Tab-separated table of C-alpha atoms in Angstrom:
chain	number	residue	atom	x	y	z
H	16	MET	CA	1.386	-15.903	-24.782
H	17	SER	CA	0.528	-14.460	-21.415
H	18	ARG	CA	-2.673	-12.454	-21.120
H	19	ARG	CA	-1.217	-10.415	-18.307
H	20	SER	CA	-1.636	-6.725	-18.957
H	21	PHE	CA	-0.267	-4.487	-16.294
H	22	VAL	CA	0.814	-0.865	-16.614
H	23	LEU	CA	2.519	1.124	-13.890
H	24	VAL	CA	1.197	4.645	-14.196
H	25	GLY	CA	2.830	7.689	-12.659
H	26	ALA	CA	1.057	10.018	-10.300
H	27	THR	CA	0.565	12.500	-13.133
H	28	LEU	CA	-1.955	10.286	-14.909
H	29	ALA	CA	-4.902	11.997	-13.248
H	30	SER	CA	-3.907	15.375	-14.655
H	31	THR	CA	-3.195	13.828	-18.033
H	32	LEU	CA	-6.735	12.493	-18.140
H	33	GLY	CA	-8.092	15.836	-16.991
H	34	LEU	CA	-9.321	14.452	-13.712
H	35	GLY	CA	-9.440	16.546	-10.565
H	36	LEU	CA	-9.838	15.281	-7.041
H	37	VAL	CA	-13.461	14.397	-6.671
H	38	GLY	CA	-15.075	14.855	-3.276
H	39	CYS	CA	-15.955	11.251	-2.641
H	40	GLY	CA	-14.582	8.300	-0.734
H	41	GLY	CA	-14.507	6.190	2.364
H	42	SER	CA	-16.065	2.947	3.393
H	43	GLY	CA	-19.756	2.667	2.781
H	44	SER	CA	-19.779	-1.051	3.529
H	45	THR	CA	-16.761	-3.207	4.138
H	46	SER	CA	-15.722	-6.731	3.249
H	47	THR	CA	-12.866	-7.887	5.448
H	48	SER	CA	-12.916	-11.654	5.286
H	49	THR	CA	-13.170	-14.461	2.778
H	50	ASP	CA	-16.640	-14.756	1.254
H	51	SER	CA	-17.654	-18.391	1.327
H	52	SER	CA	-19.784	-17.822	-1.778
H	53	ALA	CA	-16.571	-16.960	-3.660
H	54	SER	CA	-14.932	-20.340	-3.170
H	55	SER	CA	-11.628	-20.916	-4.867
H	56	ASP	CA	-12.826	-22.727	-7.979
H	57	SER	CA	-16.543	-22.192	-8.539
H	58	SER	CA	-18.254	-18.849	-8.026
H	59	ALA	CA	-15.220	-16.735	-9.023
H	60	SER	CA	-14.876	-18.599	-12.305
H	61	SER	CA	-17.276	-18.623	-15.236
H	62	ALA	CA	-16.732	-19.425	-18.883
H	63	ASN	CA	-19.538	-16.981	-19.713
H	64	LEU	CA	-18.195	-14.050	-17.691
H	65	SER	CA	-16.881	-11.220	-19.850
H	66	GLY	CA	-15.852	-7.603	-19.618
H	67	SER	CA	-12.906	-5.447	-18.617
H	68	VAL	CA	-11.803	-4.320	-15.177
H	69	THR	CA	-9.270	-1.573	-14.482
H	70	ALA	CA	-7.790	-1.291	-10.983
H	71	VAL	CA	-5.797	1.894	-10.307
H	72	GLY	CA	-3.959	3.215	-7.271
H	73	SER	CA	-1.710	1.902	-4.518
H	74	THR	CA	1.677	0.650	-5.686
H	75	ALA	CA	2.069	-1.061	-2.293
H	76	LEU	CA	-0.896	-3.281	-3.158
H	77	GLN	CA	-0.047	-3.601	-6.833
H	78	PRO	CA	2.055	-6.814	-6.690
H	79	LEU	CA	-0.777	-8.757	-5.046
H	80	VAL	CA	-3.455	-7.432	-7.389
H	81	GLU	CA	-1.273	-8.188	-10.414
H	82	ALA	CA	-0.670	-11.768	-9.284
H	83	ALA	CA	-4.346	-12.309	-8.468
H	84	ALA	CA	-5.446	-10.761	-11.764
H	85	GLU	CA	-3.271	-13.139	-13.743
H	86	GLN	CA	-4.799	-16.155	-11.985
H	87	PHE	CA	-8.305	-14.720	-12.305
H	88	MET	CA	-7.924	-14.208	-16.063
H	89	GLU	CA	-6.767	-17.791	-16.495
H	90	LYS	CA	-10.017	-18.906	-14.873
H	91	ASN	CA	-12.093	-16.287	-16.703
H	92	PRO	CA	-10.735	-15.930	-20.242
H	93	GLY	CA	-13.505	-13.521	-21.208
H	94	VAL	CA	-12.360	-10.883	-18.696
H	95	GLN	CA	-9.432	-8.515	-19.118
H	96	VAL	CA	-8.045	-7.075	-15.855
H	97	THR	CA	-5.613	-4.172	-16.123
H	98	VAL	CA	-3.704	-3.118	-12.988
H	99	GLN	CA	-2.186	0.348	-12.802
H	100	GLY	CA	-0.244	2.200	-10.110
H	101	GLY	CA	-0.185	5.921	-9.510
H	102	GLY	CA	-0.770	6.048	-5.759
H	103	SER	CA	-3.725	5.717	-3.409
H	104	GLY	CA	-4.923	9.277	-3.978
H	105	GLN	CA	-5.248	8.619	-7.667
H	106	GLY	CA	-7.035	5.335	-7.062
H	107	ILE	CA	-9.618	7.002	-4.838
H	108	THR	CA	-9.982	9.940	-7.232
H	109	GLN	CA	-10.662	7.749	-10.220
H	110	ILE	CA	-13.074	5.317	-8.587
H	111	ALA	CA	-14.946	8.279	-7.114
H	112	ALA	CA	-15.152	9.830	-10.589
H	113	GLY	CA	-16.386	6.554	-12.081
H	114	SER	CA	-13.364	6.450	-14.396
H	115	VAL	CA	-12.270	2.969	-13.294
H	116	GLN	CA	-13.899	-0.087	-11.764
H	117	ILE	CA	-11.560	-0.405	-8.739
H	118	GLY	CA	-9.574	2.128	-6.725
H	119	ASP	CA	-6.720	0.547	-4.752
H	120	SER	CA	-5.671	2.379	-1.606
H	121	ASP	CA	-3.472	1.969	1.465
H	122	VAL	CA	-5.615	4.440	3.390
H	123	PHE	CA	-9.280	4.911	4.169
H	124	ALA	CA	-10.843	6.998	1.435
H	125	GLU	CA	-12.177	9.513	3.975
H	126	SER	CA	-8.641	10.781	4.489
H	127	LYS	CA	-8.226	11.660	0.809
H	128	LEU	CA	-11.518	13.325	0.029
H	129	ASP	CA	-13.163	16.667	0.620
H	130	ASN	CA	-16.473	15.246	1.774
H	131	PRO	CA	-16.190	12.090	3.910
H	132	ASP	CA	-19.955	11.607	3.673
H	133	ASP	CA	-19.459	10.614	0.050
H	134	ALA	CA	-18.093	7.338	1.430
H	135	LYS	CA	-21.585	5.958	1.057
H	136	LYS	CA	-21.119	6.001	-2.715
H	137	LEU	CA	-18.298	3.450	-2.504
H	138	LYS	CA	-17.827	-0.037	-1.120
H	139	ASP	CA	-14.647	-0.673	0.846
H	140	ASN	CA	-13.308	-4.177	0.213
H	141	GLN	CA	-10.424	-4.761	2.626
H	142	VAL	CA	-8.381	-7.541	1.067
H	143	CYS	CA	-5.318	-7.766	3.341
H	144	VAL	CA	-2.948	-5.864	5.626
H	145	VAL	CA	0.418	-4.469	4.569
H	146	GLY	CA	3.347	-3.762	6.829
H	147	MET	CA	5.579	-0.843	5.864
H	148	GLY	CA	8.932	0.293	7.130
H	149	PRO	CA	12.148	2.203	6.537
H	150	ILE	CA	14.812	0.893	4.167
H	151	VAL	CA	18.348	2.202	3.685
H	152	ASN	CA	21.226	1.766	1.290
H	153	PRO	CA	23.267	-1.297	2.334
H	154	ASP	CA	26.306	0.890	3.113
H	155	VAL	CA	24.447	2.532	6.033
H	156	THR	CA	25.802	1.042	9.272
H	157	VAL	CA	22.745	1.868	11.387
H	158	ASP	CA	20.381	-1.092	11.916
H	159	ASP	CA	17.805	0.255	14.379
H	160	LEU	CA	16.128	3.640	14.818
H	161	THR	CA	13.534	4.913	17.252
H	162	LEU	CA	10.403	6.645	16.009
H	163	ASP	CA	11.841	9.941	17.267
H	164	GLN	CA	15.030	9.371	15.285
H	165	LEU	CA	13.022	8.571	12.176
H	166	LYS	CA	11.041	11.749	12.720
H	167	SER	CA	14.250	13.753	12.980
H	168	ILE	CA	15.356	12.364	9.612
H	169	PHE	CA	12.091	12.915	7.765
H	170	THR	CA	11.706	16.461	9.071
H	171	GLY	CA	15.263	17.365	8.073
H	172	GLU	CA	16.452	17.893	11.648
H	173	VAL	CA	19.223	15.267	11.375
H	174	THR	CA	21.188	15.151	8.129
H	175	ASN	CA	24.201	12.941	8.886
H	176	TRP	CA	24.252	9.277	9.931
H	177	LYS	CA	27.011	9.958	12.466
H	178	ASP	CA	24.447	11.764	14.632
H	179	LEU	CA	22.483	8.503	14.860
H	180	GLY	CA	25.392	6.207	15.687
H	181	GLY	CA	26.456	5.566	12.114
H	182	SER	CA	29.388	6.618	9.981
H	183	ASP	CA	30.092	10.173	8.836
H	184	GLU	CA	27.832	10.187	5.797
H	185	ASP	CA	25.106	12.511	4.576
H	186	ILE	CA	21.534	11.226	4.805
H	187	THR	CA	19.631	11.314	1.514
H	188	VAL	CA	15.892	11.209	2.153
H	189	ILE	CA	13.657	9.807	-0.573
H	190	ASN	CA	9.934	10.375	-0.170
H	191	ARG	CA	6.952	9.006	-2.007
H	192	ALA	CA	4.976	11.640	-3.898
H	193	SER	CA	2.074	13.522	-2.381
H	194	GLY	CA	-1.052	11.379	-2.683
H	195	SER	CA	0.793	8.155	-1.908
H	196	GLY	CA	-0.956	5.977	0.647
H	197	THR	CA	2.387	4.505	1.665
H	198	ARG	CA	3.617	7.997	2.477
H	199	ALA	CA	0.442	8.832	4.390
H	200	THR	CA	0.711	5.626	6.435
H	201	PHE	CA	4.381	6.203	7.203
H	202	GLU	CA	3.910	9.858	8.143
H	203	ASP	CA	0.899	9.106	10.351
H	204	ALA	CA	2.920	6.512	12.282
H	205	VAL	CA	6.227	8.393	12.421
H	206	LEU	CA	5.516	12.126	12.205
H	207	GLY	CA	2.092	12.233	13.803
H	208	ASP	CA	1.029	15.883	13.990
H	209	THR	CA	4.548	17.214	13.446
H	210	LYS	CA	4.681	19.525	10.435
H	211	VAL	CA	7.577	19.154	8.017
H	212	PRO	CA	9.333	22.521	7.538
H	213	ASP	CA	8.757	24.117	4.144
H	214	SER	CA	12.527	24.429	3.794
H	215	PHE	CA	12.952	20.632	3.831
H	216	LYS	CA	12.318	19.345	0.315
H	217	PRO	CA	13.634	15.808	-0.225
H	218	GLN	CA	13.267	14.184	-3.612
H	219	GLU	CA	10.014	12.353	-4.345
H	220	GLN	CA	9.291	9.219	-6.349
H	221	ASP	CA	5.991	8.072	-7.837
H	222	SER	CA	6.215	4.346	-7.117
H	223	SER	CA	7.527	1.931	-4.508
H	224	GLY	CA	9.522	0.075	-7.140
H	225	THR	CA	11.379	3.245	-8.096
H	226	VAL	CA	12.022	4.030	-4.430
H	227	VAL	CA	13.746	0.665	-3.956
H	228	LYS	CA	15.963	1.253	-6.994
H	229	MET	CA	16.896	4.765	-5.827
H	230	VAL	CA	17.720	3.680	-2.276
H	231	ALA	CA	19.774	0.752	-3.558
H	232	SER	CA	21.851	2.998	-5.822
H	233	THR	CA	22.240	6.087	-3.581
H	234	LYS	CA	24.834	6.194	-0.812
H	235	GLY	CA	23.366	7.115	2.563
H	236	ALA	CA	19.790	6.930	1.275
H	237	ILE	CA	16.699	6.175	3.343
H	238	SER	CA	13.046	5.775	2.418
H	239	TYR	CA	10.092	3.499	3.231
H	240	VAL	CA	8.168	0.799	1.389
H	241	ALA	CA	5.763	-2.045	2.005
H	242	PHE	CA	7.253	-5.326	3.245
H	243	SER	CA	6.375	-6.823	-0.144
H	244	TYR	CA	9.082	-4.612	-1.704
H	245	TYR	CA	11.854	-5.668	0.680
H	246	ASP	CA	14.708	-7.361	-1.168
H	247	GLU	CA	18.444	-7.955	-0.958
H	248	THR	CA	19.327	-4.671	-2.702
H	249	THR	CA	18.404	-2.597	0.367
H	250	LYS	CA	18.491	-3.013	4.153
H	251	ALA	CA	15.325	-2.980	6.261
H	252	LEU	CA	15.670	-1.264	9.634
H	253	LYS	CA	14.265	-2.220	12.991
H	254	VAL	CA	12.202	0.468	14.713
H	255	GLY	CA	12.544	0.750	18.475
H	256	GLY	CA	14.132	-2.692	18.578
H	257	VAL	CA	11.137	-4.302	16.836
H	258	GLU	CA	11.741	-6.255	13.644
H	259	PRO	CA	9.548	-5.633	10.590
H	260	LYS	CA	7.804	-8.990	10.656
H	261	GLU	CA	4.267	-10.182	10.084
H	262	GLU	CA	3.749	-11.363	13.650
H	263	ASN	CA	4.730	-7.945	14.995
H	264	VAL	CA	2.244	-6.222	12.707
H	265	GLU	CA	-0.510	-8.583	13.833
H	266	THR	CA	-0.073	-7.472	17.454
H	267	ASN	CA	0.580	-3.794	16.594
H	268	ASP	CA	4.047	-4.019	18.131
H	269	TRP	CA	5.098	-2.841	14.668
H	270	THR	CA	2.881	0.208	14.242
H	271	ILE	CA	3.588	1.122	10.608
H	272	TRP	CA	0.883	-0.817	8.768
H	273	ALA	CA	-2.329	-0.331	6.867
H	274	TYR	CA	-5.326	-2.165	5.497
H	275	GLU	CA	-5.279	-2.607	1.751
H	276	HIS	CA	-8.551	-1.412	0.272
H	277	MET	CA	-10.042	-2.140	-3.134
H	278	TYR	CA	-12.837	0.393	-3.500
H	279	THR	CA	-15.678	-0.219	-5.945
H	280	SER	CA	-19.027	1.383	-6.578
H	281	THR	CA	-21.786	0.057	-4.359
H	282	SER	CA	-23.227	-1.699	-7.454
H	283	PRO	CA	-20.228	-3.012	-9.407
H	284	ASP	CA	-20.642	-4.775	-12.747
H	285	ASP	CA	-20.499	-8.563	-12.845
H	286	ALA	CA	-16.840	-8.798	-13.905
H	287	THR	CA	-15.712	-6.395	-11.180
H	288	LYS	CA	-17.763	-8.171	-8.515
H	289	ALA	CA	-16.328	-11.521	-9.625
H	290	PHE	CA	-12.787	-10.204	-9.368
H	291	ILE	CA	-13.384	-8.777	-5.881
H	292	ASP	CA	-14.954	-12.099	-4.863
H	293	TYR	CA	-11.841	-13.825	-6.168
H	294	MET	CA	-9.609	-11.482	-4.120
H	295	LEU	CA	-11.532	-12.648	-1.042
H	296	SER	CA	-11.523	-16.324	-2.022
H	297	ASP	CA	-9.314	-19.100	-0.678
H	298	ASP	CA	-7.186	-18.971	-3.829
H	299	VAL	CA	-5.957	-15.533	-2.792
H	300	GLN	CA	-6.547	-15.337	0.958
H	301	GLY	CA	-5.364	-18.881	1.637
H	302	SER	CA	-2.051	-18.648	-0.189
H	303	LEU	CA	-1.362	-15.758	-2.539
H	304	VAL	CA	-1.626	-13.050	0.140
H	305	GLU	CA	1.249	-14.451	2.168
H	306	GLN	CA	3.217	-15.642	-0.864
H	307	THR	CA	3.409	-12.063	-2.124
H	308	GLY	CA	4.426	-10.590	1.233
H	309	TYR	CA	1.103	-9.398	2.666
H	310	ILE	CA	-0.766	-10.281	5.854
H	311	PRO	CA	-4.229	-11.894	5.969
H	312	ILE	CA	-6.737	-9.807	7.880
H	313	THR	CA	-7.830	-12.961	9.685
H	314	GLY	CA	-4.427	-13.091	11.422
H	315	MET	CA	-4.693	-9.616	12.947
H	316	LYS	CA	-5.039	-9.442	16.727
H	317	VAL	CA	-6.125	-5.785	16.539
H	318	THR	CA	-8.349	-3.574	14.415
H	319	ARG	CA	-7.836	0.033	13.323
H	320	ASP	CA	-10.586	2.446	12.268
H	321	ALA	CA	-10.505	5.359	9.836
H	322	ASP	CA	-9.513	7.724	12.662
H	323	GLY	CA	-6.475	5.606	13.542
H	324	ASN	CA	-7.900	4.153	16.756
H	325	VAL	CA	-6.505	0.681	17.484
H	326	THR	CA	-8.434	-1.848	19.572
H	327	ASN	CA	-7.843	-5.481	20.455
H	328	LYS	CA	-10.066	-8.015	18.750
């Protein structure tokens, strides 16, 4: 019987547990490349290692962490790893509160917390890069939108596909919930400083998986997800003539992307440290990252800081 134990948790979990947003986050120290001490078979695996690790947060990162956790538990039968969703805001909130061992996030923790200086209390382990982009219901005839056109959709300015070169069909916008790192990444790239009118209130969904299902089943629908959630039930759009592909993310020609962070305390327990080491090992970085639709950090031709500044490597 599989030992895999994964629970997708809605964004309301934090309130259910009585947790408020704690003023803490950011990147005290950062791991961005494979740690040679965490080689694929030795240092990340120990018959004597035991404990439990709970990773909460980004649903964009969730498929990779789930897959890695299953492999890690096979190598370390004394450790139970539970992976939960809920959004990046929740992941940062809970790791900052000390309620979980790992907070998964699509965004730098500084952007989610009241006091960015509290970043020193956390360690930012950057495990990969994720590309994100708009998806539509397959009946939508539009294949390519500019950033300005996307902005007009997600601010409610344009409400019919015919105004964007498509058929006469209402546009149904589906957003991720507030606190989602995917939403924050998409809005930073597409909306910039433009404020969404209070009168525009599209529906919101708590997870990327639910977004895909809603877009696939709703005529005229549009939303956004990580590349790892692209499938045949929806249609991925080009943006400004650029295809949503790994090589375009690596050069920043495709500008909707983010680092995937796995925040821990600065002094994690042995089981948590071993799991993070495994995430940075060849087992994950050398194969699983790309197999599950993510981009190795080592392939990036650019870097981006917490303020959004992009520089060439």
